[in-house]
mmCIF file of C-alpha atoms in Angstrom:
data_model
loop_
_atom_site.group_PDB
_atom_site.id
_atom_site.type_symbol
_atom_site.label_atom_id
_atom_site.label_comp_id
_atom_site.label_asym_id
_atom_site.label_seq_id
_atom_site.Cartn_x
_atom_site.Cartn_y
_atom_site.Cartn_z
ATOM 1 C CA MET P 1 -0.282 0.018 0.017
ATOM 2 C CA ASP P 2 1.873 3.129 -1.011
ATOM 3 C CA ILE P 3 0.688 6.433 0.410
ATOM 4 C CA ASP P 4 2.969 10.128 0.639
ATOM 5 C CA PRO P 5 5.232 9.152 4.038
ATOM 6 C CA LEU P 6 4.946 12.770 4.638
ATOM 7 C CA SER P 7 1.109 13.134 4.659
ATOM 8 C CA ALA P 8 0.530 13.838 8.178
ATOM 9 C CA PRO P 9 -2.814 15.589 10.132
ATOM 10 C CA THR P 10 -2.150 18.783 10.305
ATOM 11 C CA SER P 11 -3.269 20.545 13.936
ATOM 12 C CA ARG P 12 -6.608 21.633 13.611
ATOM 13 C CA ALA P 13 -8.666 19.936 15.895
ATOM 14 C CA ASN P 14 -10.366 21.650 19.113
ATOM 15 C CA ASP P 15 -8.493 21.206 22.749
ATOM 16 C CA ALA P 16 -9.790 18.686 24.409
ATOM 17 C CA LYS P 17 -10.238 17.891 28.649
ATOM 18 C CA PRO P 18 -7.889 15.418 29.907
ATOM 19 C CA SER P 19 -8.747 11.924 29.613
ATOM 20 C CA PRO P 20 -9.061 10.432 33.315
ATOM 21 C CA ALA P 21 -8.081 6.930 33.752
ATOM 22 C CA ALA P 22 -11.238 4.479 34.177
ATOM 23 C CA VAL P 23 -9.944 1.280 33.729
ATOM 24 C CA GLN P 24 -7.521 -0.262 35.469
ATOM 25 C CA GLN P 25 -6.029 -2.560 32.362
ATOM 26 C CA THR P 26 -3.103 -0.967 30.145
ATOM 27 C CA GLN P 27 -4.598 -0.520 26.206
ATOM 28 C CA THR P 28 -2.232 -0.304 23.432
ATOM 29 C CA THR P 29 -2.005 1.772 20.194
ATOM 30 C CA SER P 30 0.743 1.192 17.429
ATOM 31 C CA ILE P 31 1.527 3.649 14.679
ATOM 32 C CA ALA P 32 3.570 1.440 11.910
ATOM 33 C CA PRO P 33 3.419 0.346 8.364
ATOM 34 C CA VAL P 34 0.069 -1.898 8.075
ATOM 35 C CA GLU P 35 1.842 -5.210 8.175
ATOM 36 C CA SER P 36 0.993 -8.299 9.559
ATOM 37 C CA THR P 37 0.470 -9.350 13.253
ATOM 38 C CA ARG P 38 1.860 -12.595 14.187
ATOM 39 C CA HIS P 39 0.337 -13.280 17.429
ATOM 40 C CA PRO P 40 -3.037 -12.666 18.604
ATOM 41 C CA VAL P 41 -3.486 -9.494 20.816
ATOM 42 C CA SER P 42 -4.747 -10.393 24.677
ATOM 43 C CA ALA P 43 -7.364 -8.994 25.960
ATOM 44 C CA SER P 44 -5.679 -6.242 27.949
ATOM 45 C CA THR P 45 -3.927 -5.200 24.872
ATOM 46 C CA GLN P 46 -5.182 -2.723 22.385
ATOM 47 C CA ALA P 47 -3.353 -1.719 18.819
ATOM 48 C CA VAL P 48 -3.674 0.475 16.413
ATOM 49 C CA THR P 49 -1.153 0.222 13.208
ATOM 50 C CA ALA P 50 -1.254 3.161 10.792
ATOM 51 C CA LYS P 51 0.939 3.347 7.383
ATOM 52 C CA GLY P 52 2.586 6.295 6.226
ATOM 53 C CA ALA P 53 2.016 8.498 9.382
ATOM 54 C CA ASN P 54 4.036 11.592 10.470
ATOM 55 C CA PHE P 55 4.596 10.527 13.907
ATOM 56 C CA LEU P 56 5.953 13.581 15.242
ATOM 57 C CA GLN P 57 2.991 15.328 14.087
ATOM 58 C CA ILE P 58 0.950 12.759 15.629
ATOM 59 C CA SER P 59 3.058 13.154 18.960
ATOM 60 C CA ALA P 60 2.640 16.871 18.926
ATOM 61 C CA ASP P 61 -1.131 16.721 18.345
ATOM 62 C CA CYS P 62 -1.373 13.885 20.861
ATOM 63 C CA THR P 63 0.223 16.182 23.609
ATOM 64 C CA ARG P 64 -1.703 19.466 22.622
ATOM 65 C CA LEU P 65 -5.087 17.383 22.778
ATOM 66 C CA ARG P 66 -4.107 15.860 25.900
ATOM 67 C CA ILE P 67 -4.120 12.529 24.745
ATOM 68 C CA ASN P 68 -1.581 11.316 27.366
ATOM 69 C CA TYR P 69 -0.420 7.733 26.270
ATOM 70 C CA SER P 70 2.110 6.255 28.517
ATOM 71 C CA LYS P 71 4.990 5.695 25.708
ATOM 72 C CA ALA P 72 5.674 5.063 22.569
ATOM 73 C CA VAL P 73 8.092 1.828 20.949
ATOM 74 C CA ARG P 74 9.250 0.591 17.685
ATOM 75 C CA THR P 75 8.497 -2.257 16.393
ATOM 76 C CA ALA P 76 9.877 -5.030 14.415
ATOM 77 C CA ASN P 77 7.725 -3.779 10.888
ATOM 78 C CA ASP P 78 9.598 -0.322 11.220
ATOM 79 C CA GLY P 79 6.997 1.133 12.860
ATOM 80 C CA ILE P 80 5.880 2.800 16.301
ATOM 81 C CA LYS P 81 3.532 1.065 19.008
ATOM 82 C CA ILE P 82 1.775 3.353 21.231
ATOM 83 C CA HIS P 83 0.760 2.398 24.847
ATOM 84 C CA CYS P 84 -2.128 3.855 26.511
ATOM 85 C CA PRO P 85 -2.888 4.027 30.216
ATOM 86 C CA ASP P 86 -7.134 3.682 29.791
ATOM 87 C CA VAL P 87 -9.900 2.680 27.174
ATOM 88 C CA GLU P 88 -10.538 6.339 27.210
ATOM 89 C CA THR P 89 -6.940 7.229 26.188
ATOM 90 C CA PHE P 90 -7.253 4.651 23.623
ATOM 91 C CA ARG P 91 -10.706 5.853 22.500
ATOM 92 C CA SER P 92 -9.336 9.618 22.122
ATOM 93 C CA LEU P 93 -6.335 8.414 19.959
ATOM 94 C CA ASN P 94 -8.565 6.164 17.510
ATOM 95 C CA LYS P 95 -11.042 9.283 17.269
ATOM 96 C CA TYR P 96 -8.022 11.673 16.428
ATOM 97 C CA LEU P 97 -6.606 9.026 13.388
ATOM 98 C CA VAL P 98 -10.252 8.762 12.066
ATOM 99 C CA ASP P 99 -10.556 12.607 11.986
ATOM 100 C CA PHE P 100 -7.433 13.016 10.472
ATOM 101 C CA LYS P 101 -7.921 10.351 7.971
ATOM 102 C CA VAL P 102 -4.509 8.275 8.832
ATOM 103 C CA GLN P 103 -4.852 4.930 7.839
ATOM 104 C CA PHE P 104 -4.807 2.209 10.317
ATOM 105 C CA HIS P 105 -6.236 -0.775 11.915
ATOM 106 C CA THR P 106 -7.048 -1.447 15.681
ATOM 107 C CA TYR P 107 -8.356 -4.519 17.914
ATOM 108 C CA ALA P 108 -12.300 -4.503 19.219
ATOM 109 C CA LEU P 109 -11.894 -3.929 23.395
ATOM 110 C CA GLU P 110 -13.228 -6.711 25.521
ATOM 111 C CA GLU P 111 -16.530 -5.104 26.016
ATOM 112 C CA GLU P 112 -17.399 -4.816 22.817
ATOM 113 C CA ARG P 113 -16.485 -7.736 21.009
ATOM 114 C CA LYS P 114 -19.422 -10.012 20.468
ATOM 115 C CA LEU P 115 -20.348 -13.636 21.592
ATOM 116 C CA LYS P 116 -20.823 -15.855 18.523
ATOM 117 C CA ALA P 117 -23.248 -19.000 18.582
ATOM 118 C CA VAL P 118 -23.592 -21.370 15.872
ATOM 119 C CA ILE P 119 -26.936 -23.350 15.654
ATOM 120 C CA ARG P 120 -27.101 -26.682 13.886
ATOM 121 C CA GLY P 121 -30.210 -28.574 12.496
ATOM 122 C CA ILE P 122 -32.323 -25.391 10.670
ATOM 123 C CA PRO P 123 -33.617 -25.808 7.588
ATOM 124 C CA THR P 124 -32.951 -23.422 4.959
ATOM 125 C CA ASP P 125 -36.150 -22.444 4.794
ATOM 126 C CA PHE P 126 -36.162 -21.160 8.039
ATOM 127 C CA PRO P 127 -35.926 -17.042 7.599
ATOM 128 C CA VAL P 128 -33.498 -15.533 9.873
ATOM 129 C CA ASP P 129 -35.512 -12.656 10.771
ATOM 130 C CA GLU P 130 -38.186 -15.373 12.328
ATOM 131 C CA ILE P 131 -35.205 -17.078 14.020
ATOM 132 C CA GLN P 132 -34.093 -14.180 15.739
ATOM 133 C CA VAL P 133 -37.665 -13.036 16.981
ATOM 134 C CA ASP P 134 -38.077 -16.636 18.146
ATOM 135 C CA LEU P 135 -34.629 -16.240 20.192
ATOM 136 C CA CYS P 136 -35.071 -12.820 21.350
ATOM 137 C CA GLY P 137 -38.874 -14.213 22.686
ATOM 138 C CA GLN P 138 -36.971 -17.091 24.714
ATOM 139 C CA GLY P 139 -35.070 -14.175 26.300
ATOM 140 C CA PHE P 140 -31.696 -14.393 24.202
ATOM 141 C CA PRO P 141 -30.537 -10.665 23.457
ATOM 142 C CA VAL P 142 -29.564 -11.448 19.883
ATOM 143 C CA HIS P 143 -28.267 -8.813 17.925
ATOM 144 C CA SER P 144 -28.562 -10.744 14.645
ATOM 145 C CA VAL P 145 -28.728 -14.133 12.600
ATOM 146 C CA HIS P 146 -26.825 -15.125 9.418
ATOM 147 C CA ARG P 147 -27.186 -18.216 7.545
ATOM 148 C CA LEU P 148 -24.199 -19.704 6.746
ATOM 149 C CA CYS P 149 -23.151 -20.868 3.068
ATOM 150 C CA ARG P 150 -20.945 -23.005 1.281
ATOM 151 C CA ARG P 151 -18.571 -21.701 -1.006
ATOM 152 C CA ASP P 152 -20.586 -22.029 -3.937
ATOM 153 C CA GLY P 153 -23.056 -20.277 -2.268
ATOM 154 C CA SER P 154 -25.571 -22.521 -1.224
ATOM 155 C CA PRO P 155 -27.123 -22.758 1.884
ATOM 156 C CA LEU P 156 -26.280 -25.157 4.793
ATOM 157 C CA TRP P 157 -28.525 -25.893 7.822
ATOM 158 C CA LEU P 158 -25.939 -23.989 10.214
ATOM 159 C CA VAL P 159 -27.483 -20.223 11.033
ATOM 160 C CA LEU P 160 -24.524 -17.732 12.978
ATOM 161 C CA ASP P 161 -26.118 -15.771 16.103
ATOM 162 C CA VAL P 162 -24.367 -12.846 17.224
ATOM 163 C CA LEU P 163 -25.110 -11.513 20.928
ATOM 164 C CA PRO P 164 -23.587 -9.109 23.445
ATOM 165 C CA ARG P 165 -20.944 -10.781 25.381
ATOM 166 C CA THR P 166 -23.292 -10.993 28.652
ATOM 167 C CA GLU P 167 -23.550 -14.018 31.124
ATOM 168 C CA GLU P 168 -27.266 -13.683 30.062
ATOM 169 C CA ALA P 169 -26.323 -14.531 26.203
ATOM 170 C CA LYS P 170 -24.196 -17.440 27.212
ATOM 171 C CA ASN P 171 -26.935 -19.479 28.416
ATOM 172 C CA ILE P 172 -27.870 -19.752 24.909
ATOM 173 C CA PHE P 173 -25.598 -22.600 24.835
ATOM 174 C CA ASN P 174 -27.010 -24.641 27.228
ATOM 175 C CA ASN P 175 -30.839 -23.304 27.821
ATOM 176 C CA LEU P 176 -31.557 -23.253 23.801
ATOM 177 C CA ASN P 177 -33.779 -26.407 23.106
ATOM 178 C CA LYS P 178 -35.938 -25.134 20.202
ATOM 179 C CA VAL P 179 -35.783 -22.843 17.320
ATOM 180 C CA CYS P 180 -39.109 -22.008 15.991
ATOM 181 C CA GLY P 181 -40.580 -24.691 17.196
ATOM 182 C CA LEU P 182 -37.822 -27.202 16.259
ATOM 183 C CA SER P 183 -36.312 -29.468 18.403
ATOM 184 C CA SER P 184 -33.604 -31.398 16.838
ATOM 185 C CA ILE P 185 -31.086 -28.800 16.863
ATOM 186 C CA ARG P 186 -27.187 -28.506 18.611
ATOM 187 C CA VAL P 187 -25.676 -25.057 20.236
ATOM 188 C CA GLU P 188 -21.755 -24.543 19.625
ATOM 189 C CA ALA P 189 -19.161 -22.347 19.562
ATOM 190 C CA PRO P 190 -17.789 -21.560 15.816
ATOM 191 C CA HIS P 191 -14.581 -23.467 14.868
ATOM 192 C CA LYS P 192 -11.936 -21.657 14.730
ATOM 193 C CA LYS P 193 -9.708 -21.555 11.415
ATOM 194 C CA GLY P 194 -6.297 -22.502 11.731
ATOM 195 C CA GLY P 195 -3.630 -19.680 11.125
ATOM 196 C CA PRO P 196 -3.778 -15.854 11.686
ATOM 197 C CA VAL P 197 -6.806 -14.056 10.337
ATOM 198 C CA GLN P 198 -6.709 -12.092 7.280
ATOM 199 C CA CYS P 199 -8.498 -8.721 6.841
ATOM 200 C CA HIS P 200 -10.843 -8.548 4.106
ATOM 201 C CA ARG P 201 -10.462 -4.660 3.586
ATOM 202 C CA CYS P 202 -6.409 -4.363 3.263
ATOM 203 C CA GLN P 203 -5.613 -8.461 2.682
ATOM 204 C CA LEU P 204 -2.940 -8.557 5.215
ATOM 205 C CA TYR P 205 -2.630 -10.625 8.108
ATOM 206 C CA GLY P 206 -3.174 -10.199 12.102
ATOM 207 C CA HIS P 207 -6.598 -7.892 12.118
ATOM 208 C CA ALA P 208 -9.961 -7.886 10.763
ATOM 209 C CA ALA P 209 -11.805 -5.389 8.401
ATOM 210 C CA ALA P 210 -14.167 -4.314 11.046
ATOM 211 C CA ASN P 211 -11.221 -2.504 12.874
ATOM 212 C CA CYS P 212 -9.547 -1.661 9.476
ATOM 213 C CA HIS P 213 -9.122 1.614 8.022
ATOM 214 C CA ALA P 214 -6.496 1.485 5.669
ATOM 215 C CA ASP P 215 -7.363 1.690 1.997
ATOM 216 C CA PRO P 216 -8.966 -1.062 0.654
ATOM 217 C CA ARG P 217 -6.993 -3.243 -1.635
ATOM 218 C CA CYS P 218 -8.724 -5.696 -4.248
ATOM 219 C CA LEU P 219 -8.394 -9.469 -3.512
ATOM 220 C CA LYS P 220 -8.231 -10.008 -7.265
ATOM 221 C CA CYS P 221 -6.415 -7.333 -8.706
ATOM 222 C CA LEU P 222 -3.912 -4.650 -7.864
ATOM 223 C CA VAL P 223 -5.962 -1.971 -8.452
ATOM 224 C CA PRO P 224 -6.862 -0.189 -4.965
ATOM 225 C CA HIS P 225 -10.599 -0.951 -4.742
ATOM 226 C CA CYS P 226 -13.217 -3.099 -2.963
ATOM 227 C CA THR P 227 -13.023 -7.011 -4.289
ATOM 228 C CA ARG P 228 -16.692 -6.821 -4.850
ATOM 229 C CA GLU P 229 -16.070 -3.900 -7.157
ATOM 230 C CA CYS P 230 -13.344 -5.456 -8.899
ATOM 231 C CA SER P 231 -14.733 -6.347 -12.584
ATOM 232 C CA ARG P 232 -12.381 -9.471 -12.870
ATOM 233 C CA THR P 233 -13.887 -12.684 -12.697
ATOM 234 C CA ARG P 234 -13.071 -16.292 -13.937
ATOM 235 C CA GLU P 235 -14.943 -15.707 -16.743
ATOM 236 C CA SER P 236 -13.121 -13.036 -17.574
ATOM 237 C CA GLY P 237 -9.746 -14.924 -18.174
ATOM 238 C CA GLU P 238 -7.697 -12.840 -16.565
ATOM 239 C CA LYS P 239 -5.625 -14.434 -13.768
ATOM 240 C CA PRO P 240 -5.589 -12.915 -10.626
ATOM 241 C CA SER P 241 -2.653 -10.784 -8.624
ATOM 242 C CA CYS P 242 -1.916 -11.066 -4.765
ATOM 243 C CA VAL P 243 -1.168 -7.521 -3.230
ATOM 244 C CA ASN P 244 1.372 -9.384 -0.610
ATOM 245 C CA CYS P 245 3.651 -11.250 -3.176
ATOM 246 C CA LEU P 246 2.502 -9.553 -6.748
ATOM 247 C CA GLN P 247 2.613 -13.106 -7.777
ATOM 248 C CA GLN P 248 -0.415 -14.703 -9.812
ATOM 249 C CA HIS P 249 -2.664 -15.790 -7.140
ATOM 250 C CA ARG P 250 -5.140 -14.881 -4.468
ATOM 251 C CA PRO P 251 -3.785 -13.479 -1.297
ATOM 252 C CA THR P 252 -5.730 -15.906 0.275
ATOM 253 C CA ILE P 253 -4.055 -19.012 -0.988
ATOM 254 C CA GLY P 254 -0.890 -19.490 -2.987
ATOM 255 C CA MET P 255 1.413 -17.885 -0.256
ATOM 256 C CA THR P 256 4.639 -19.420 0.253
ATOM 257 C CA GLU P 257 5.283 -17.383 3.108
ATOM 258 C CA ASN P 258 2.379 -16.867 5.472
ATOM 259 C CA PRO P 259 2.830 -13.778 8.103
#
């Protein structure tokens, strides 16, 4: 991903009030090239990784805006990792980076992480809206329900439920016996995929698209756009191009070296 390394935020935001320390845990923010993260971030650590940012300008703006991070260290990817003492400081830094259009990715705070449950044995003709209404009627605070499909798009007898991470929501694994009157169902946690997670926005490894603010990179070609906007298809006969190694394959397969 190429951007002007001198493109830095300018001092235009209004001064903010000091942020009180509201949480005992340490949050982490990183300013660095958007590269892979080999190890997942622990629940007590957060990170933001930005590319092409002028850290001197960011540091000066943080001082002016009273975004009081505790320390900044260089990472193996020749970037800068900023540690924040509390969640409020972490949120303030995130907002600053978004407001000044700095490319970065981050990780969801523990309290923002959702609980996911897979229900097996749900016929494909059961509408997900009706499933959600039924689950909510049984006392489970379901945010959304999604039908799982095969690679070819054909639906499976599986639905994914997204809930808040609360004790009440966790009861779905032990207390759910039927859905829409159907009792032959089973509830389980989603299976974890092997290897590092890949972002579907920038196509790099170690973070998810939901928390990525980098420029989009196509999964099929080297043009900087979202994959869904790409005109390159199997019918067109054009070979895909990997944005990570520039070889003729998708970034999700055929990599000789994964992060």
